[in-house]
Amino acid sequence: MIRVRFLDAAGDLAAQVEGKAGDGLLELGQAAGLPLEGTCEGQMACSTCHVIVAPEDFDRLPRASETEEDMLDLAFGATRTSRLSCQIVLTPELDGMTVSLPSEHRDMQGR
């Protein structure tokens, strides 16, 4: 199993989840009840699944595509280590990764 820690905007542990290789980070976060909207269902047409990857884990991820980087330009509170959780697929190399939820998020469903 591949472990991922989700921190809230204050840096406190929001959830610790386990998944298997091939699982999507967005779906794992949603299953844990975290506020990762994912309005576009992983089509990179929104930024509602924005997370901030811990700097020490960021380089373990594949490089973001140009389309993902364009969507991150629309995300509230984007940082150098921001990613769309819909584009992160778990691999054994990501075991122990920590991601933070941004302090604000874009709610495309108006909730």
Coordinates of N, CA and C in Angstrom, one line a residue, residues 4 50 106:
V4 N -0.4 8.3 1.9 CA -0.4 9.7 1.6 C -1.0 10.4 2.8
H50 N -7.0 21.3 -6.6 CA -5.6 21.9 -6.3 C -5.1 21.4 -5.0
R106 N -11.6 27.1 -5.3 CA -12.7 27.6 -6.2 C -13.8 26.6 -6.2

